[in-house]
PDB file of C-alpha atoms in Angstrom:
ATOM      1  CA  UNK U 132       0.003  -0.009  -0.010  1.00  0.00           C
ATOM      2  CA  UNK U 133       1.193   3.513  -0.740  1.00  0.00           C
ATOM      3  CA  UNK U 134      -0.292   6.884   0.112  1.00  0.00           C
ATOM      4  CA  UNK U 135       0.034   9.892  -2.174  1.00  0.00           C
ATOM      5  CA  UNK U 136      -0.461  13.483  -1.099  1.00  0.00           C
ATOM      6  CA  UNK U 137      -0.309  16.325  -3.601  1.00  0.00           C
ATOM      7  CA  UNK U 138       0.449  19.919  -2.757  1.00  0.00           C
ATOM      8  CA  UNK U 139       1.507  23.136  -4.445  1.00  0.00           C
ATOM      9  CA  UNK U 140      -1.625  24.015  -6.340  1.00  0.00           C
ATOM     10  CA  UNK U 141      -3.084  27.480  -6.365  1.00  0.00           C
ATOM     11  CA  UNK U 142      -4.085  30.475  -8.413  1.00  0.00           C
ATOM     12  CA  UNK U 143      -1.611  31.891 -10.931  1.00  0.00           C
ATOM     13  CA  UNK U 144      -1.792  34.304 -13.844  1.00  0.00           C
ATOM     14  CA  UNK U 145      -1.326  33.109 -17.390  1.00  0.00           C
ATOM     15  CA  UNK U 146       2.370  32.866 -18.178  1.00  0.00           C
ATOM     16  CA  UNK U 147       3.245  32.105 -14.586  1.00  0.00           C
ATOM     17  CA  UNK U 148       4.748  29.026 -12.964  1.00  0.00           C
ATOM     18  CA  UNK U 149       3.839  26.514 -10.298  1.00  0.00           C
ATOM     19  CA  UNK U 150       5.490  23.392  -8.933  1.00  0.00           C
ATOM     20  CA  UNK U 151       3.304  20.550  -7.729  1.00  0.00           C
ATOM     21  CA  UNK U 152       4.657  18.066  -5.252  1.00  0.00           C
ATOM     22  CA  UNK U 153       3.534  14.493  -4.592  1.00  0.00           C
ATOM     23  CA  UNK U 154       4.716  13.042  -1.303  1.00  0.00           C
ATOM     24  CA  UNK U 155       4.575   9.282  -1.056  1.00  0.00           C
ATOM     25  CA  UNK U 156       4.656   6.934   1.846  1.00  0.00           C
ATOM     26  CA  UNK U 157       4.613   3.173   2.122  1.00  0.00           C
ATOM     27  CA  UNK U 158       6.788   1.097  -0.127  1.00  0.00           C
ATOM     28  CA  UNK U 159      10.047   2.329  -1.604  1.00  0.00           C
ATOM     29  CA  UNK U 160       9.274   4.921  -4.240  1.00  0.00           C
ATOM     30  CA  UNK U 161      11.682   3.408  -6.745  1.00  0.00           C
ATOM     31  CA  UNK U 162       9.337   0.427  -7.158  1.00  0.00           C
ATOM     32  CA  UNK U 163       6.687   2.705  -8.658  1.00  0.00           C
ATOM     33  CA  UNK U 164       6.332   4.340 -11.987  1.00  0.00           C
ATOM     34  CA  UNK U 165       4.672   7.692 -11.363  1.00  0.00           C
ATOM     35  CA  UNK U 166       2.352   9.899 -13.341  1.00  0.00           C
ATOM     36  CA  UNK U 167       0.421  13.157 -13.232  1.00  0.00           C
ATOM     37  CA  UNK U 168      -3.065  13.460 -14.590  1.00  0.00           C
ATOM     38  CA  UNK U 169      -5.569  16.301 -14.564  1.00  0.00           C
ATOM     39  CA  UNK U 170      -9.290  16.786 -14.818  1.00  0.00           C
ATOM     40  CA  UNK U 171     -10.958  20.023 -15.799  1.00  0.00           C
ATOM     41  CA  UNK U 172     -14.625  20.746 -15.007  1.00  0.00           C
ATOM     42  CA  UNK U 173     -16.908  18.858 -17.355  1.00  0.00           C
ATOM     43  CA  UNK U 174     -14.040  16.970 -18.942  1.00  0.00           C
ATOM     44  CA  UNK U 175     -12.552  13.530 -18.593  1.00  0.00           C
ATOM     45  CA  UNK U 176      -9.338  12.942 -16.734  1.00  0.00           C
ATOM     46  CA  UNK U 177      -6.347  13.282 -19.045  1.00  0.00           C
ATOM     47  CA  UNK U 178      -2.728  12.274 -18.946  1.00  0.00           C
ATOM     48  CA  UNK U 179      -0.130  14.990 -18.287  1.00  0.00           C
ATOM     49  CA  UNK U 180       3.270  13.425 -17.606  1.00  0.00           C
ATOM     50  CA  UNK U 181       4.879  10.160 -16.553  1.00  0.00           C
ATOM     51  CA  UNK U 182       8.241   9.051 -15.244  1.00  0.00           C
ATOM     52  CA  UNK U 183       9.838   5.623 -14.898  1.00  0.00           C
ATOM     53  CA  UNK U 184      10.815   4.123 -11.555  1.00  0.00           C
ATOM     54  CA  UNK U 185      14.478   5.011 -11.932  1.00  0.00           C
ATOM     55  CA  UNK U 186      13.695   8.480 -13.301  1.00  0.00           C
ATOM     56  CA  UNK U 187      15.571   7.847 -16.544  1.00  0.00           C
ATOM     57  CA  UNK U 188      12.561   8.010 -18.843  1.00  0.00           C
ATOM     58  CA  UNK U 189       9.798  10.582 -19.061  1.00  0.00           C
ATOM     59  CA  UNK U 190       6.815  11.139 -21.326  1.00  0.00           C
ATOM     60  CA  UNK U 191       4.526  14.119 -21.757  1.00  0.00           C
ATOM     61  CA  UNK U 192       1.200  14.953 -23.296  1.00  0.00           C
ATOM     62  CA  UNK U 193       1.618  17.101 -26.387  1.00  0.00           C
ATOM     63  CA  UNK U 194      -0.330  19.894 -24.708  1.00  0.00           C
ATOM     64  CA  UNK U 195       2.318  20.340 -22.000  1.00  0.00           C
ATOM     65  CA  UNK U 196       5.502  19.278 -23.769  1.00  0.00           C
ATOM     66  CA  UNK U 197       8.186  21.929 -23.425  1.00  0.00           C
ATOM     67  CA  UNK U 198       6.333  23.666 -20.582  1.00  0.00           C
ATOM     68  CA  UNK U 199       6.062  20.975 -17.879  1.00  0.00           C
ATOM     69  CA  UNK U 200       8.796  18.848 -16.335  1.00  0.00           C
ATOM     70  CA  UNK U 201       8.306  15.747 -14.196  1.00  0.00           C
ATOM     71  CA  UNK U 202      11.028  14.897 -11.713  1.00  0.00           C
ATOM     72  CA  UNK U 203      11.440  12.405  -8.930  1.00  0.00           C
ATOM     73  CA  UNK U 204      13.656  12.175  -5.872  1.00  0.00           C
ATOM     74  CA  UNK U 205      13.436   8.600  -4.673  1.00  0.00           C
ATOM     75  CA  UNK U 206      15.521   9.365  -1.594  1.00  0.00           C
ATOM     76  CA  UNK U 207      12.930  11.910  -0.514  1.00  0.00           C
ATOM     77  CA  UNK U 208       9.940   9.856  -1.768  1.00  0.00           C
ATOM     78  CA  UNK U 209       8.782  12.842  -3.769  1.00  0.00           C
ATOM     79  CA  UNK U 210       7.655  13.452  -7.326  1.00  0.00           C
ATOM     80  CA  UNK U 211       7.460  16.980  -8.724  1.00  0.00           C
ATOM     81  CA  UNK U 212       5.654  18.539 -11.632  1.00  0.00           C
ATOM     82  CA  UNK U 213       7.258  21.806 -12.616  1.00  0.00           C
ATOM     83  CA  UNK U 214       4.868  23.902 -14.696  1.00  0.00           C
ATOM     84  CA  UNK U 215       5.810  27.071 -16.555  1.00  0.00           C
ATOM     85  CA  UNK U 216       4.201  29.288 -19.179  1.00  0.00           C
ATOM     86  CA  UNK U 217       0.844  28.280 -17.749  1.00  0.00           C
ATOM     87  CA  UNK U 218      -2.282  28.829 -19.787  1.00  0.00           C
ATOM     88  CA  UNK U 219      -5.942  29.142 -18.746  1.00  0.00           C
ATOM     89  CA  UNK U 220      -6.564  25.747 -20.361  1.00  0.00           C
ATOM     90  CA  UNK U 221      -4.199  24.203 -17.806  1.00  0.00           C
ATOM     91  CA  UNK U 222      -6.821  24.899 -15.125  1.00  0.00           C
ATOM     92  CA  UNK U 223      -7.774  21.589 -13.563  1.00  0.00           C
ATOM     93  CA  UNK U 224      -7.457  19.368 -10.547  1.00  0.00           C
ATOM     94  CA  UNK U 225      -4.085  17.643 -10.785  1.00  0.00           C
ATOM     95  CA  UNK U 226      -3.659  14.117  -9.537  1.00  0.00           C
ATOM     96  CA  UNK U 227      -0.545  12.155  -8.730  1.00  0.00           C
ATOM     97  CA  UNK U 228      -0.626   8.410  -9.427  1.00  0.00           C
ATOM     98  CA  UNK U 229       1.615   5.431  -8.727  1.00  0.00           C
ATOM     99  CA  UNK U 230       1.953   2.085 -10.462  1.00  0.00           C
ATOM    100  CA  UNK U 231       3.771  -0.868  -8.937  1.00  0.00           C
ATOM    101  CA  UNK U 232       6.335  -2.038 -11.465  1.00  0.00           C
ATOM    102  CA  UNK U 233       9.291  -4.353 -11.657  1.00  0.00           C
ATOM    103  CA  UNK U 234      10.528  -2.625 -14.795  1.00  0.00           C
ATOM    104  CA  UNK U 235      12.433   0.407 -13.593  1.00  0.00           C
ATOM    105  CA  UNK U 236      12.734   1.990 -17.017  1.00  0.00           C
ATOM    106  CA  UNK U 237       9.061   1.863 -18.010  1.00  0.00           C
ATOM    107  CA  UNK U 238       6.530   4.690 -17.790  1.00  0.00           C
ATOM    108  CA  UNK U 239       2.765   4.529 -18.264  1.00  0.00           C
ATOM    109  CA  UNK U 240       0.501   7.089 -19.891  1.00  0.00           C
ATOM    110  CA  UNK U 241      -2.902   5.466 -19.367  1.00  0.00           C
ATOM    111  CA  UNK U 242      -4.734   5.974 -16.110  1.00  0.00           C
ATOM    112  CA  UNK U 243      -6.069   2.420 -16.062  1.00  0.00           C
ATOM    113  CA  UNK U 244      -2.560   1.109 -15.423  1.00  0.00           C
ATOM    114  CA  UNK U 245      -2.132   2.989 -12.156  1.00  0.00           C
ATOM    115  CA  UNK U 246      -2.687   1.381  -8.778  1.00  0.00           C
ATOM    116  CA  UNK U 247      -2.831   4.344  -6.391  1.00  0.00           C
ATOM    117  CA  UNK U 248      -4.072   7.914  -6.596  1.00  0.00           C
ATOM    118  CA  UNK U 249      -3.778  11.038  -4.538  1.00  0.00           C
ATOM    119  CA  UNK U 250      -6.648  13.292  -3.631  1.00  0.00           C
ATOM    120  CA  UNK U 251      -5.725  16.006  -6.103  1.00  0.00           C
ATOM    121  CA  UNK U 252      -4.694  19.633  -5.950  1.00  0.00           C
ATOM    122  CA  UNK U 253      -6.428  22.504  -7.725  1.00  0.00           C
ATOM    123  CA  UNK U 254      -4.562  24.606 -10.255  1.00  0.00           C
ATOM    124  CA  UNK U 255      -6.303  27.698 -11.567  1.00  0.00           C
ATOM    125  CA  UNK U 256      -4.754  29.846 -14.276  1.00  0.00           C
ATOM    126  CA  UNK U 257      -6.359  33.242 -14.812  1.00  0.00           C
ATOM    127  CA  UNK U 258      -6.219  35.063 -18.131  1.00  0.00           C
TER     128      UNK U 258
END
């Protein structure tokens, strides 16, 4: 079992930056591939970014590529999502997710693969 707690959301103007943090507890973080997803009002949850267990491989949705960066610090059991050049369309609840994996170099972009989810943190970007 692992618990995920997101933080760092808030209100920011378009063009601004935010860093979301996902603190994990339970099993060793390196045994999990991690991902960030988001859900805007009236829309389905969508993939944002993913990172492999060893941090060597990352993958991004086209909508955030070049603006968002996913990082992990396994020693601190933390995964970050650095967001810059934010746009109003980035407004959503952002969720951290973890997938148990024995393949340290693999990442996952589909939410159905993930085993654990955080409660979410709200990000609002004003125009």
